[in-house]
Amino acid sequence: QVQLVESGGGLVQAGDSLTLSCAASGRTFSSLAMGWFRQAPGKERELVAAISYRGGSTYYADSVKGRFTISRDNAKKTVALQMNSLKSEDTAVYYCAASRTPYTFLVAAYAYDNWGQGTQVTVSS
């Protein structure tokens, strides 16, 4: 298992950029795909971006494609989410999560667990 801690959230204006970071502990990080999820008030948690365990493959939800970039550094055990051109609808609590199964890359919410505590992103219009 891995333990995950997110950071980097905050209050920004529409059009601004923000980078979220997720620090992992545990030996298995480099074997696990990682995902960034978000949950807005009254809405279900959604997968917005994911990256394979080696970083060679990525996934983005249509709502963030072209604006968000996910990356990882296996040596540092971190995964980042660069968010550009932020919109008010990006306001949510953002969570990182690790794949349940090593050496797989699935872009479905059920494939991830080991959630972090979340970091709030608020975009004012």
Backbone as XML, in Angstrom:
<?xml version="1.0"?>
<chain id="A" units="angstrom">
  <residue number="1" name="GLN">
    <atom name="N" x="0.833" y="-1.191" z="0.000"/>
    <atom name="CA" x="0.000" y="0.000" z="0.000"/>
    <atom name="C" x="0.868" y="1.241" z="0.000"/>
  </residue>
  <residue number="2" name="VAL">
    <atom name="N" x="0.264" y="2.329" z="-0.452"/>
    <atom name="CA" x="0.944" y="3.612" z="-0.400"/>
    <atom name="C" x="0.093" y="4.583" z="0.408"/>
  </residue>
  <residue number="3" name="GLN">
    <atom name="N" x="0.751" y="5.516" z="1.034"/>
    <atom name="CA" x="0.068" y="6.608" z="1.711"/>
    <atom name="C" x="0.295" y="7.868" z="0.874"/>
  </residue>
  <residue number="4" name="LEU">
    <atom name="N" x="-0.759" y="8.633" z="0.702"/>
    <atom name="CA" x="-0.723" y="9.760" z="-0.223"/>
    <atom name="C" x="-1.092" y="11.054" z="0.485"/>
  </residue>
  <residue number="5" name="VAL">
    <atom name="N" x="-0.363" y="12.111" z="0.186"/>
    <atom name="CA" x="-0.640" y="13.427" z="0.756"/>
    <atom name="C" x="-0.633" y="14.452" z="-0.367"/>
  </residue>
  <residue number="6" name="GLU">
    <atom name="N" x="-1.777" y="15.103" z="-0.556"/>
    <atom name="CA" x="-1.898" y="16.130" z="-1.593"/>
    <atom name="C" x="-1.555" y="17.502" z="-1.029"/>
  </residue>
  <residue number="7" name="SER">
    <atom name="N" x="-1.108" y="18.374" z="-1.912"/>
    <atom name="CA" x="-0.858" y="19.763" z="-1.540"/>
    <atom name="C" x="-0.981" y="20.626" z="-2.779"/>
  </residue>
  <residue number="8" name="GLY">
    <atom name="N" x="-1.043" y="21.926" z="-2.551"/>
    <atom name="CA" x="-1.017" y="22.863" z="-3.669"/>
    <atom name="C" x="-2.342" y="23.509" z="-4.012"/>
  </residue>
  <residue number="9" name="GLY">
    <atom name="N" x="-3.403" y="23.128" z="-3.331"/>
    <atom name="CA" x="-4.690" y="23.745" z="-3.621"/>
    <atom name="C" x="-4.735" y="25.188" z="-3.137"/>
  </residue>
  <residue number="10" name="GLY">
    <atom name="N" x="-5.789" y="25.869" z="-3.516"/>
    <atom name="CA" x="-5.943" y="27.250" z="-3.078"/>
    <atom name="C" x="-7.057" y="27.952" z="-3.813"/>
  </residue>
  <residue number="11" name="LEU">
    <atom name="N" x="-7.116" y="29.261" z="-3.599"/>
    <atom name="CA" x="-8.115" y="30.117" z="-4.236"/>
    <atom name="C" x="-7.444" y="30.891" z="-5.363"/>
  </residue>
  <residue number="12" name="VAL">
    <atom name="N" x="-7.953" y="30.737" z="-6.570"/>
    <atom name="CA" x="-7.401" y="31.427" z="-7.730"/>
    <atom name="C" x="-8.545" y="32.031" z="-8.537"/>
  </residue>
  <residue number="13" name="GLN">
    <atom name="N" x="-8.179" y="32.863" z="-9.484"/>
    <atom name="CA" x="-9.176" y="33.452" z="-10.371"/>
    <atom name="C" x="-9.273" y="32.649" z="-11.660"/>
  </residue>
  <residue number="14" name="ALA">
    <atom name="N" x="-10.400" y="32.772" z="-12.297"/>
    <atom name="CA" x="-10.589" y="32.105" z="-13.578"/>
    <atom name="C" x="-9.475" y="32.529" z="-14.541"/>
  </residue>
  <residue number="15" name="GLY">
    <atom name="N" x="-8.941" y="31.539" z="-15.246"/>
    <atom name="CA" x="-7.845" y="31.787" z="-16.177"/>
    <atom name="C" x="-6.468" y="31.577" z="-15.585"/>
  </residue>
  <residue number="16" name="ASP">
    <atom name="N" x="-6.402" y="31.478" z="-14.276"/>
    <atom name="CA" x="-5.116" y="31.259" z="-13.611"/>
    <atom name="C" x="-4.672" y="29.808" z="-13.736"/>
  </residue>
  <residue number="17" name="SER">
    <atom name="N" x="-3.461" y="29.576" z="-13.270"/>
    <atom name="CA" x="-2.900" y="28.229" z="-13.244"/>
    <atom name="C" x="-2.594" y="27.821" z="-11.810"/>
  </residue>
  <residue number="18" name="LEU">
    <atom name="N" x="-2.564" y="26.517" z="-11.599"/>
    <atom name="CA" x="-2.275" y="25.971" z="-10.277"/>
    <atom name="C" x="-1.693" y="24.588" z="-10.480"/>
  </residue>
  <residue number="19" name="THR">
    <atom name="N" x="-0.742" y="24.220" z="-9.641"/>
    <atom name="CA" x="-0.163" y="22.888" z="-9.709"/>
    <atom name="C" x="-0.395" y="22.163" z="-8.401"/>
  </residue>
  <residue number="20" name="LEU">
    <atom name="N" x="-1.007" y="21.016" z="-8.491"/>
    <atom name="CA" x="-1.208" y="20.152" z="-7.337"/>
    <atom name="C" x="-0.099" y="19.107" z="-7.295"/>
  </residue>
  <residue number="21" name="SER">
    <atom name="N" x="0.274" y="18.730" z="-6.089"/>
    <atom name="CA" x="1.301" y="17.714" z="-5.922"/>
    <atom name="C" x="0.794" y="16.646" z="-4.968"/>
  </residue>
  <residue number="22" name="CYS">
    <atom name="N" x="1.218" y="15.438" z="-5.218"/>
    <atom name="CA" x="0.857" y="14.313" z="-4.359"/>
    <atom name="C" x="2.139" y="13.569" z="-4.022"/>
  </residue>
  <residue number="23" name="ALA">
    <atom name="N" x="2.428" y="13.489" z="-2.734"/>
    <atom name="CA" x="3.620" y="12.789" z="-2.262"/>
    <atom name="C" x="3.211" y="11.429" z="-1.735"/>
  </residue>
  <residue number="24" name="ALA">
    <atom name="N" x="3.941" y="10.415" z="-2.145"/>
    <atom name="CA" x="3.612" y="9.050" z="-1.763"/>
    <atom name="C" x="4.706" y="8.452" z="-0.897"/>
  </residue>
  <residue number="25" name="SER">
    <atom name="N" x="4.298" y="7.584" z="-0.028"/>
    <atom name="CA" x="5.248" y="6.785" z="0.736"/>
    <atom name="C" x="4.885" y="5.330" z="0.532"/>
  </residue>
  <residue number="26" name="GLY">
    <atom name="N" x="5.880" y="4.478" z="0.622"/>
    <atom name="CA" x="5.640" y="3.070" z="0.365"/>
    <atom name="C" x="6.486" y="2.576" z="-0.787"/>
  </residue>
  <residue number="27" name="ARG">
    <atom name="N" x="6.770" y="1.306" z="-0.766"/>
    <atom name="CA" x="7.700" y="0.744" z="-1.732"/>
    <atom name="C" x="7.111" y="0.521" z="-3.107"/>
  </residue>
  <residue number="28" name="THR">
    <atom name="N" x="5.791" y="0.499" z="-3.200"/>
    <atom name="CA" x="5.169" y="0.037" z="-4.434"/>
    <atom name="C" x="4.796" y="1.162" z="-5.393"/>
  </residue>
  <residue number="29" name="PHE">
    <atom name="N" x="5.137" y="2.412" z="-5.063"/>
    <atom name="CA" x="4.675" y="3.545" z="-5.872"/>
    <atom name="C" x="4.989" y="3.374" z="-7.343"/>
  </residue>
  <residue number="30" name="SER">
    <atom name="N" x="6.188" y="2.976" z="-7.670"/>
    <atom name="CA" x="6.602" y="2.916" z="-9.068"/>
    <atom name="C" x="5.908" y="1.819" z="-9.854"/>
  </residue>
  <residue number="31" name="SER">
    <atom name="N" x="5.177" y="0.953" z="-9.195"/>
    <atom name="CA" x="4.452" y="-0.103" z="-9.890"/>
    <atom name="C" x="2.969" y="0.216" z="-10.062"/>
  </residue>
  <residue number="32" name="LEU">
    <atom name="N" x="2.555" y="1.385" z="-9.563"/>
    <atom name="CA" x="1.133" y="1.717" z="-9.532"/>
    <atom name="C" x="0.792" y="2.882" z="-10.442"/>
  </residue>
  <residue number="33" name="ALA">
    <atom name="N" x="-0.254" y="2.694" z="-11.246"/>
    <atom name="CA" x="-0.818" y="3.841" z="-11.949"/>
    <atom name="C" x="-1.399" y="4.799" z="-10.916"/>
  </residue>
  <residue number="34" name="MET">
    <atom name="N" x="-1.407" y="6.079" z="-11.259"/>
    <atom name="CA" x="-1.909" y="7.092" z="-10.337"/>
    <atom name="C" x="-2.994" y="7.917" z="-11.011"/>
  </residue>
  <residue number="35" name="GLY">
    <atom name="N" x="-3.926" y="8.362" z="-10.217"/>
    <atom name="CA" x="-5.015" y="9.168" z="-10.760"/>
    <atom name="C" x="-5.273" y="10.388" z="-9.903"/>
  </residue>
  <residue number="36" name="TRP">
    <atom name="N" x="-5.763" y="11.429" z="-10.547"/>
    <atom name="CA" x="-6.281" y="12.607" z="-9.849"/>
    <atom name="C" x="-7.792" y="12.621" z="-10.039"/>
  </residue>
  <residue number="37" name="PHE">
    <atom name="N" x="-8.484" y="12.729" z="-8.933"/>
    <atom name="CA" x="-9.934" y="12.808" z="-8.927"/>
    <atom name="C" x="-10.357" y="14.158" z="-8.360"/>
  </residue>
  <residue number="38" name="ARG">
    <atom name="N" x="-11.606" y="14.507" z="-8.587"/>
    <atom name="CA" x="-12.149" y="15.691" z="-7.947"/>
    <atom name="C" x="-13.600" y="15.440" z="-7.587"/>
  </residue>
  <residue number="39" name="GLN">
    <atom name="N" x="-14.025" y="16.155" z="-6.559"/>
    <atom name="CA" x="-15.412" y="16.056" z="-6.131"/>
    <atom name="C" x="-15.920" y="17.437" z="-5.761"/>
  </residue>
  <residue number="40" name="ALA">
    <atom name="N" x="-16.898" y="17.885" z="-6.515"/>
    <atom name="CA" x="-17.543" y="19.163" z="-6.235"/>
    <atom name="C" x="-18.752" y="18.918" z="-5.335"/>
  </residue>
  <residue number="41" name="PRO">
    <atom name="N" x="-19.182" y="19.930" z="-4.595"/>
    <atom name="CA" x="-20.339" y="19.765" z="-3.717"/>
    <atom name="C" x="-21.556" y="19.248" z="-4.463"/>
  </residue>
  <residue number="42" name="GLY">
    <atom name="N" x="-22.157" y="18.201" z="-3.933"/>
    <atom name="CA" x="-23.358" y="17.650" z="-4.535"/>
    <atom name="C" x="-23.126" y="16.790" z="-5.754"/>
  </residue>
  <residue number="43" name="LYS">
    <atom name="N" x="-21.861" y="16.562" z="-6.089"/>
    <atom name="CA" x="-21.546" y="15.753" z="-7.269"/>
    <atom name="C" x="-20.716" y="14.539" z="-6.879"/>
  </residue>
  <residue number="44" name="GLU">
    <atom name="N" x="-20.717" y="13.565" z="-7.767"/>
    <atom name="CA" x="-19.925" y="12.371" z="-7.533"/>
    <atom name="C" x="-18.452" y="12.656" z="-7.807"/>
  </residue>
  <residue number="45" name="ARG">
    <atom name="N" x="-17.611" y="11.868" z="-7.180"/>
    <atom name="CA" x="-16.183" y="11.992" z="-7.431"/>
    <atom name="C" x="-15.902" y="11.520" z="-8.853"/>
  </residue>
  <residue number="46" name="GLU">
    <atom name="N" x="-15.109" y="12.286" z="-9.585"/>
    <atom name="CA" x="-14.811" y="11.924" z="-10.966"/>
    <atom name="C" x="-13.307" y="11.856" z="-11.193"/>
  </residue>
  <residue number="47" name="LEU">
    <atom name="N" x="-12.924" y="10.962" z="-12.069"/>
    <atom name="CA" x="-11.528" y="10.831" z="-12.463"/>
    <atom name="C" x="-11.239" y="11.883" z="-13.517"/>
  </residue>
  <residue number="48" name="VAL">
    <atom name="N" x="-10.274" y="12.743" z="-13.264"/>
    <atom name="CA" x="-9.955" y="13.795" z="-14.236"/>
    <atom name="C" x="-8.668" y="13.510" z="-15.005"/>
  </residue>
  <residue number="49" name="ALA">
    <atom name="N" x="-7.748" y="12.777" z="-14.399"/>
    <atom name="CA" x="-6.504" y="12.478" z="-15.096"/>
    <atom name="C" x="-5.871" y="11.237" z="-14.469"/>
  </residue>
  <residue number="50" name="ALA">
    <atom name="N" x="-5.154" y="10.485" z="-15.280"/>
    <atom name="CA" x="-4.459" y="9.309" z="-14.777"/>
    <atom name="C" x="-3.179" y="9.120" z="-15.565"/>
  </residue>
  <residue number="51" name="ILE">
    <atom name="N" x="-2.238" y="8.439" z="-14.934"/>
    <atom name="CA" x="-0.950" y="8.206" z="-15.573"/>
    <atom name="C" x="-0.496" y="6.795" z="-15.244"/>
  </residue>
  <residue number="52" name="SER">
    <atom name="N" x="0.054" y="6.131" z="-16.229"/>
    <atom name="CA" x="0.502" y="4.756" z="-16.033"/>
    <atom name="C" x="1.711" y="4.704" z="-15.109"/>
  </residue>
  <residue number="53" name="TYR">
    <atom name="N" x="2.069" y="3.501" z="-14.661"/>
    <atom name="CA" x="3.078" y="3.388" z="-13.620"/>
    <atom name="C" x="4.456" y="3.851" z="-14.083"/>
  </residue>
  <residue number="54" name="ARG">
    <atom name="N" x="4.737" y="3.764" z="-15.371"/>
    <atom name="CA" x="6.008" y="4.276" z="-15.872"/>
    <atom name="C" x="5.886" y="5.694" z="-16.424"/>
  </residue>
  <residue number="55" name="GLY">
    <atom name="N" x="4.659" y="6.164" z="-16.529"/>
    <atom name="CA" x="4.436" y="7.518" z="-17.023"/>
    <atom name="C" x="4.284" y="7.626" z="-18.523"/>
  </residue>
  <residue number="56" name="GLY">
    <atom name="N" x="4.294" y="6.508" z="-19.217"/>
    <atom name="CA" x="4.243" y="6.560" z="-20.666"/>
    <atom name="C" x="2.866" y="6.771" z="-21.252"/>
  </residue>
  <residue number="57" name="SER">
    <atom name="N" x="1.839" y="6.532" z="-20.462"/>
    <atom name="CA" x="0.464" y="6.697" z="-20.932"/>
    <atom name="C" x="-0.302" y="7.580" z="-19.967"/>
  </residue>
  <residue number="58" name="THR">
    <atom name="N" x="-1.161" y="8.404" z="-20.529"/>
    <atom name="CA" x="-1.983" y="9.293" z="-19.709"/>
    <atom name="C" x="-3.419" y="9.270" z="-20.190"/>
  </residue>
  <residue number="59" name="TYR">
    <atom name="N" x="-4.298" y="9.703" z="-19.310"/>
    <atom name="CA" x="-5.724" y="9.830" z="-19.618"/>
    <atom name="C" x="-6.208" y="11.157" z="-19.056"/>
  </residue>
  <residue number="60" name="TYR">
    <atom name="N" x="-7.097" y="11.809" z="-19.797"/>
    <atom name="CA" x="-7.724" y="13.036" z="-19.323"/>
    <atom name="C" x="-9.219" y="12.988" z="-19.607"/>
  </residue>
  <residue number="61" name="ALA">
    <atom name="N" x="-9.987" y="13.445" z="-18.652"/>
    <atom name="CA" x="-11.415" y="13.619" z="-18.891"/>
    <atom name="C" x="-11.604" y="14.724" z="-19.927"/>
  </residue>
  <residue number="62" name="ASP">
    <atom name="N" x="-12.667" y="14.618" z="-20.677"/>
    <atom name="CA" x="-12.917" y="15.611" z="-21.728"/>
    <atom name="C" x="-12.977" y="17.032" z="-21.157"/>
  </residue>
  <residue number="63" name="SER">
    <atom name="N" x="-13.460" y="17.153" z="-19.939"/>
    <atom name="CA" x="-13.649" y="18.476" z="-19.347"/>
    <atom name="C" x="-12.335" y="19.185" z="-19.039"/>
  </residue>
  <residue number="64" name="VAL">
    <atom name="N" x="-11.225" y="18.443" z="-18.995"/>
    <atom name="CA" x="-9.940" y="19.068" z="-18.653"/>
    <atom name="C" x="-8.899" y="18.888" z="-19.753"/>
  </residue>
  <residue number="65" name="LYS">
    <atom name="N" x="-9.244" y="18.153" z="-20.777"/>
    <atom name="CA" x="-8.290" y="17.870" z="-21.848"/>
    <atom name="C" x="-7.790" y="19.169" z="-22.476"/>
  </residue>
  <residue number="66" name="GLY">
    <atom name="N" x="-6.485" y="19.264" z="-22.630"/>
    <atom name="CA" x="-5.894" y="20.470" z="-23.194"/>
    <atom name="C" x="-5.582" y="21.537" z="-22.167"/>
  </residue>
  <residue number="67" name="ARG">
    <atom name="N" x="-6.084" y="21.382" z="-20.954"/>
    <atom name="CA" x="-5.831" y="22.371" z="-19.892"/>
    <atom name="C" x="-5.017" y="21.789" z="-18.742"/>
  </residue>
  <residue number="68" name="PHE">
    <atom name="N" x="-5.216" y="20.516" z="-18.447"/>
    <atom name="CA" x="-4.531" y="19.867" z="-17.325"/>
    <atom name="C" x="-3.456" y="18.924" z="-17.865"/>
  </residue>
  <residue number="69" name="THR">
    <atom name="N" x="-2.384" y="18.781" z="-17.097"/>
    <atom name="CA" x="-1.309" y="17.853" z="-17.433"/>
    <atom name="C" x="-0.904" y="17.088" z="-16.187"/>
  </residue>
  <residue number="70" name="ILE">
    <atom name="N" x="-0.923" y="15.771" z="-16.296"/>
    <atom name="CA" x="-0.486" y="14.926" z="-15.188"/>
    <atom name="C" x="0.929" y="14.436" z="-15.461"/>
  </residue>
  <residue number="71" name="SER">
    <atom name="N" x="1.728" y="14.358" z="-14.412"/>
    <atom name="CA" x="3.102" y="13.863" z="-14.556"/>
    <atom name="C" x="3.497" y="13.163" z="-13.272"/>
  </residue>
  <residue number="72" name="ARG">
    <atom name="N" x="4.556" y="12.397" z="-13.354"/>
    <atom name="CA" x="5.022" y="11.702" z="-12.152"/>
    <atom name="C" x="6.533" y="11.621" z="-12.155"/>
  </residue>
  <residue number="73" name="ASP">
    <atom name="N" x="7.079" y="11.484" z="-10.965"/>
    <atom name="CA" x="8.513" y="11.291" z="-10.778"/>
    <atom name="C" x="8.656" y="10.100" z="-9.844"/>
  </residue>
  <residue number="74" name="ASN">
    <atom name="N" x="8.973" y="8.962" z="-10.403"/>
    <atom name="CA" x="9.028" y="7.750" z="-9.579"/>
    <atom name="C" x="10.197" y="7.780" z="-8.593"/>
  </residue>
  <residue number="75" name="ALA">
    <atom name="N" x="11.264" y="8.446" z="-8.947"/>
    <atom name="CA" x="12.396" y="8.543" z="-8.024"/>
    <atom name="C" x="12.019" y="9.356" z="-6.782"/>
  </residue>
  <residue number="76" name="LYS">
    <atom name="N" x="11.227" y="10.390" z="-6.968"/>
    <atom name="CA" x="10.796" y="11.236" z="-5.852"/>
    <atom name="C" x="9.463" y="10.788" z="-5.268"/>
  </residue>
  <residue number="77" name="LYS">
    <atom name="N" x="8.821" y="9.819" z="-5.905"/>
    <atom name="CA" x="7.526" y="9.309" z="-5.451"/>
    <atom name="C" x="6.487" y="10.425" z="-5.391"/>
  </residue>
  <residue number="78" name="THR">
    <atom name="N" x="6.411" y="11.162" z="-6.463"/>
    <atom name="CA" x="5.427" y="12.237" z="-6.529"/>
    <atom name="C" x="4.659" y="12.167" z="-7.838"/>
  </residue>
  <residue number="79" name="VAL">
    <atom name="N" x="3.454" y="12.710" z="-7.802"/>
    <atom name="CA" x="2.648" y="12.877" z="-9.004"/>
    <atom name="C" x="2.053" y="14.275" z="-8.946"/>
  </residue>
  <residue number="80" name="ALA">
    <atom name="N" x="2.069" y="14.946" z="-10.061"/>
    <atom name="CA" x="1.619" y="16.330" z="-10.113"/>
    <atom name="C" x="0.476" y="16.489" z="-11.104"/>
  </residue>
  <residue number="81" name="LEU">
    <atom name="N" x="-0.316" y="17.514" z="-10.877"/>
    <atom name="CA" x="-1.375" y="17.885" z="-11.802"/>
    <atom name="C" x="-1.244" y="19.376" z="-12.074"/>
  </residue>
  <residue number="82" name="GLN">
    <atom name="N" x="-0.761" y="19.700" z="-13.264"/>
    <atom name="CA" x="-0.655" y="21.090" z="-13.685"/>
    <atom name="C" x="-1.992" y="21.495" z="-14.291"/>
  </residue>
  <residue number="83" name="MET">
    <atom name="N" x="-2.587" y="22.542" z="-13.734"/>
    <atom name="CA" x="-3.906" y="22.979" z="-14.182"/>
    <atom name="C" x="-3.803" y="24.396" z="-14.732"/>
  </residue>
  <residue number="84" name="ASN">
    <atom name="N" x="-4.109" y="24.552" z="-16.003"/>
    <atom name="CA" x="-4.068" y="25.857" z="-16.657"/>
    <atom name="C" x="-5.471" y="26.286" z="-17.066"/>
  </residue>
  <residue number="85" name="SER">
    <atom name="N" x="-5.608" y="27.555" z="-17.325"/>
    <atom name="CA" x="-6.888" y="28.111" z="-17.801"/>
    <atom name="C" x="-8.050" y="27.635" z="-16.932"/>
  </residue>
  <residue number="86" name="LEU">
    <atom name="N" x="-7.877" y="27.792" z="-15.646"/>
    <atom name="CA" x="-8.882" y="27.278" z="-14.712"/>
    <atom name="C" x="-10.217" y="27.984" z="-14.886"/>
  </residue>
  <residue number="87" name="LYS">
    <atom name="N" x="-11.271" y="27.208" z="-14.674"/>
    <atom name="CA" x="-12.643" y="27.707" z="-14.795"/>
    <atom name="C" x="-13.353" y="27.524" z="-13.463"/>
  </residue>
  <residue number="88" name="SER">
    <atom name="N" x="-14.431" y="28.242" z="-13.293"/>
    <atom name="CA" x="-15.176" y="28.116" z="-12.037"/>
    <atom name="C" x="-15.664" y="26.686" z="-11.824"/>
  </residue>
  <residue number="89" name="GLU">
    <atom name="N" x="-15.947" y="25.995" z="-12.925"/>
    <atom name="CA" x="-16.427" y="24.620" z="-12.793"/>
    <atom name="C" x="-15.344" y="23.635" z="-12.390"/>
  </residue>
  <residue number="90" name="ASP">
    <atom name="N" x="-14.108" y="24.098" z="-12.305"/>
    <atom name="CA" x="-13.025" y="23.250" z="-11.794"/>
    <atom name="C" x="-12.986" y="23.262" z="-10.268"/>
  </residue>
  <residue number="91" name="THR">
    <atom name="N" x="-13.787" y="24.094" z="-9.658"/>
    <atom name="CA" x="-13.821" y="24.156" z="-8.196"/>
    <atom name="C" x="-14.258" y="22.822" z="-7.616"/>
  </residue>
  <residue number="92" name="ALA">
    <atom name="N" x="-13.437" y="22.277" z="-6.737"/>
    <atom name="CA" x="-13.700" y="20.958" z="-6.158"/>
    <atom name="C" x="-12.604" y="20.635" z="-5.157"/>
  </residue>
  <residue number="93" name="VAL">
    <atom name="N" x="-12.813" y="19.554" z="-4.420"/>
    <atom name="CA" x="-11.728" y="18.959" z="-3.652"/>
    <atom name="C" x="-11.048" y="17.954" z="-4.575"/>
  </residue>
  <residue number="94" name="TYR">
    <atom name="N" x="-9.747" y="18.064" z="-4.675"/>
    <atom name="CA" x="-8.973" y="17.198" z="-5.552"/>
    <atom name="C" x="-8.229" y="16.156" z="-4.723"/>
  </residue>
  <residue number="95" name="TYR">
    <atom name="N" x="-8.307" y="14.920" z="-5.198"/>
    <atom name="CA" x="-7.688" y="13.803" z="-4.511"/>
    <atom name="C" x="-6.749" y="13.068" z="-5.463"/>
  </residue>
  <residue number="96" name="CYS">
    <atom name="N" x="-5.646" y="12.581" z="-4.944"/>
    <atom name="CA" x="-4.886" y="11.624" z="-5.731"/>
    <atom name="C" x="-5.154" y="10.233" z="-5.171"/>
  </residue>
  <residue number="97" name="ALA">
    <atom name="N" x="-4.978" y="9.254" z="-6.012"/>
    <atom name="CA" x="-5.245" y="7.881" z="-5.626"/>
    <atom name="C" x="-4.341" y="6.963" z="-6.422"/>
  </residue>
  <residue number="98" name="ALA">
    <atom name="N" x="-4.096" y="5.809" z="-5.862"/>
    <atom name="CA" x="-3.240" y="4.817" z="-6.496"/>
    <atom name="C" x="-4.058" y="3.648" z="-7.008"/>
  </residue>
  <residue number="99" name="SER">
    <atom name="N" x="-3.585" y="3.063" z="-8.050"/>
    <atom name="CA" x="-4.247" y="1.898" z="-8.614"/>
    <atom name="C" x="-4.308" y="0.766" z="-7.599"/>
  </residue>
  <residue number="100" name="ARG">
    <atom name="N" x="-5.394" y="0.025" z="-7.613"/>
    <atom name="CA" x="-5.530" y="-1.127" z="-6.714"/>
    <atom name="C" x="-4.544" y="-2.235" z="-7.082"/>
  </residue>
  <residue number="101" name="THR">
    <atom name="N" x="-4.256" y="-2.341" z="-8.352"/>
    <atom name="CA" x="-3.478" y="-3.471" z="-8.848"/>
    <atom name="C" x="-2.205" y="-2.966" z="-9.530"/>
  </residue>
  <residue number="102" name="PRO">
    <atom name="N" x="-1.057" y="-3.459" z="-9.127"/>
    <atom name="CA" x="0.182" y="-3.005" z="-9.766"/>
    <atom name="C" x="0.284" y="-3.442" z="-11.222"/>
  </residue>
  <residue number="103" name="TYR">
    <atom name="N" x="1.051" y="-2.681" z="-11.956"/>
    <atom name="CA" x="1.367" y="-2.995" z="-13.352"/>
    <atom name="C" x="0.131" y="-3.075" z="-14.239"/>
  </residue>
  <residue number="104" name="THR">
    <atom name="N" x="-0.868" y="-2.279" z="-13.905"/>
    <atom name="CA" x="-2.046" y="-2.133" z="-14.749"/>
    <atom name="C" x="-2.326" y="-0.660" z="-14.943"/>
  </residue>
  <residue number="105" name="PHE">
    <atom name="N" x="-3.094" y="-0.337" z="-15.971"/>
    <atom name="CA" x="-3.483" y="1.054" z="-16.215"/>
    <atom name="C" x="-4.920" y="1.061" z="-16.675"/>
  </residue>
  <residue number="106" name="LEU">
    <atom name="N" x="-5.820" y="1.334" z="-15.743"/>
    <atom name="CA" x="-7.244" y="1.406" z="-16.025"/>
    <atom name="C" x="-7.723" y="2.821" z="-15.762"/>
  </residue>
  <residue number="107" name="VAL">
    <atom name="N" x="-8.623" y="3.294" z="-16.587"/>
    <atom name="CA" x="-9.125" y="4.651" z="-16.434"/>
    <atom name="C" x="-10.566" y="4.633" z="-15.949"/>
  </residue>
  <residue number="108" name="ALA">
    <atom name="N" x="-10.787" y="3.876" z="-14.924"/>
    <atom name="CA" x="-12.093" y="3.786" z="-14.290"/>
    <atom name="C" x="-11.907" y="4.013" z="-12.802"/>
  </residue>
  <residue number="109" name="ALA">
    <atom name="N" x="-12.874" y="4.688" z="-12.201"/>
    <atom name="CA" x="-12.749" y="5.058" z="-10.799"/>
    <atom name="C" x="-12.581" y="3.845" z="-9.892"/>
  </residue>
  <residue number="110" name="TYR">
    <atom name="N" x="-13.238" y="2.726" z="-10.230"/>
    <atom name="CA" x="-13.196" y="1.557" z="-9.351"/>
    <atom name="C" x="-11.792" y="0.956" z="-9.255"/>
  </residue>
  <residue number="111" name="ALA">
    <atom name="N" x="-10.928" y="1.319" z="-10.197"/>
    <atom name="CA" x="-9.582" y="0.743" z="-10.226"/>
    <atom name="C" x="-8.628" y="1.411" z="-9.252"/>
  </residue>
  <residue number="112" name="TYR">
    <atom name="N" x="-9.087" y="2.452" z="-8.555"/>
    <atom name="CA" x="-8.200" y="3.231" z="-7.696"/>
    <atom name="C" x="-8.674" y="3.223" z="-6.252"/>
  </residue>
  <residue number="113" name="ASP">
    <atom name="N" x="-7.732" y="3.233" z="-5.348"/>
    <atom name="CA" x="-8.043" y="3.448" z="-3.939"/>
    <atom name="C" x="-6.819" y="4.095" z="-3.290"/>
  </residue>
  <residue number="114" name="ASN">
    <atom name="N" x="-6.605" y="3.887" z="-2.022"/>
    <atom name="CA" x="-5.510" y="4.538" z="-1.292"/>
    <atom name="C" x="-5.581" y="6.052" z="-1.454"/>
  </residue>
  <residue number="115" name="TRP">
    <atom name="N" x="-6.725" y="6.604" z="-1.172"/>
    <atom name="CA" x="-6.955" y="8.031" z="-1.357"/>
    <atom name="C" x="-6.147" y="8.873" z="-0.378"/>
  </residue>
  <residue number="116" name="GLY">
    <atom name="N" x="-5.764" y="10.050" z="-0.875"/>
    <atom name="CA" x="-5.205" y="11.051" z="0.020"/>
    <atom name="C" x="-6.334" y="11.791" z="0.719"/>
  </residue>
  <residue number="117" name="GLN">
    <atom name="N" x="-5.967" y="12.834" z="1.487"/>
    <atom name="CA" x="-6.983" y="13.558" z="2.266"/>
    <atom name="C" x="-7.683" y="14.629" z="1.436"/>
  </residue>
  <residue number="118" name="GLY">
    <atom name="N" x="-7.124" y="14.944" z="0.275"/>
    <atom name="CA" x="-7.746" y="15.925" z="-0.603"/>
    <atom name="C" x="-7.206" y="17.327" z="-0.388"/>
  </residue>
  <residue number="119" name="THR">
    <atom name="N" x="-7.275" y="18.140" z="-1.414"/>
    <atom name="CA" x="-6.888" y="19.539" z="-1.331"/>
    <atom name="C" x="-7.916" y="20.368" z="-2.087"/>
  </residue>
  <residue number="120" name="GLN">
    <atom name="N" x="-8.349" y="21.458" z="-1.484"/>
    <atom name="CA" x="-9.426" y="22.272" z="-2.049"/>
    <atom name="C" x="-8.877" y="23.208" z="-3.121"/>
  </residue>
  <residue number="121" name="VAL">
    <atom name="N" x="-9.550" y="23.218" z="-4.247"/>
    <atom name="CA" x="-9.275" y="24.180" z="-5.310"/>
    <atom name="C" x="-10.538" y="24.983" z="-5.533"/>
  </residue>
  <residue number="122" name="THR">
    <atom name="N" x="-10.420" y="26.286" z="-5.400"/>
    <atom name="CA" x="-11.554" y="27.172" z="-5.607"/>
    <atom name="C" x="-11.187" y="28.189" z="-6.681"/>
  </residue>
  <residue number="123" name="VAL">
    <atom name="N" x="-12.003" y="28.241" z="-7.716"/>
    <atom name="CA" x="-11.757" y="29.156" z="-8.821"/>
    <atom name="C" x="-12.870" y="30.191" z="-8.845"/>
  </residue>
  <residue number="124" name="SER">
    <atom name="N" x="-12.504" y="31.425" z="-8.646"/>
    <atom name="CA" x="-13.497" y="32.500" z="-8.652"/>
    <atom name="C" x="-13.608" y="33.088" z="-10.056"/>
  </residue>
  <residue number="125" name="SER">
    <atom name="N" x="-14.823" y="33.394" z="-10.434"/>
    <atom name="CA" x="-15.044" y="33.936" z="-11.785"/>
    <atom name="C" x="-15.154" y="35.454" z="-11.751"/>
  </residue>
</chain>
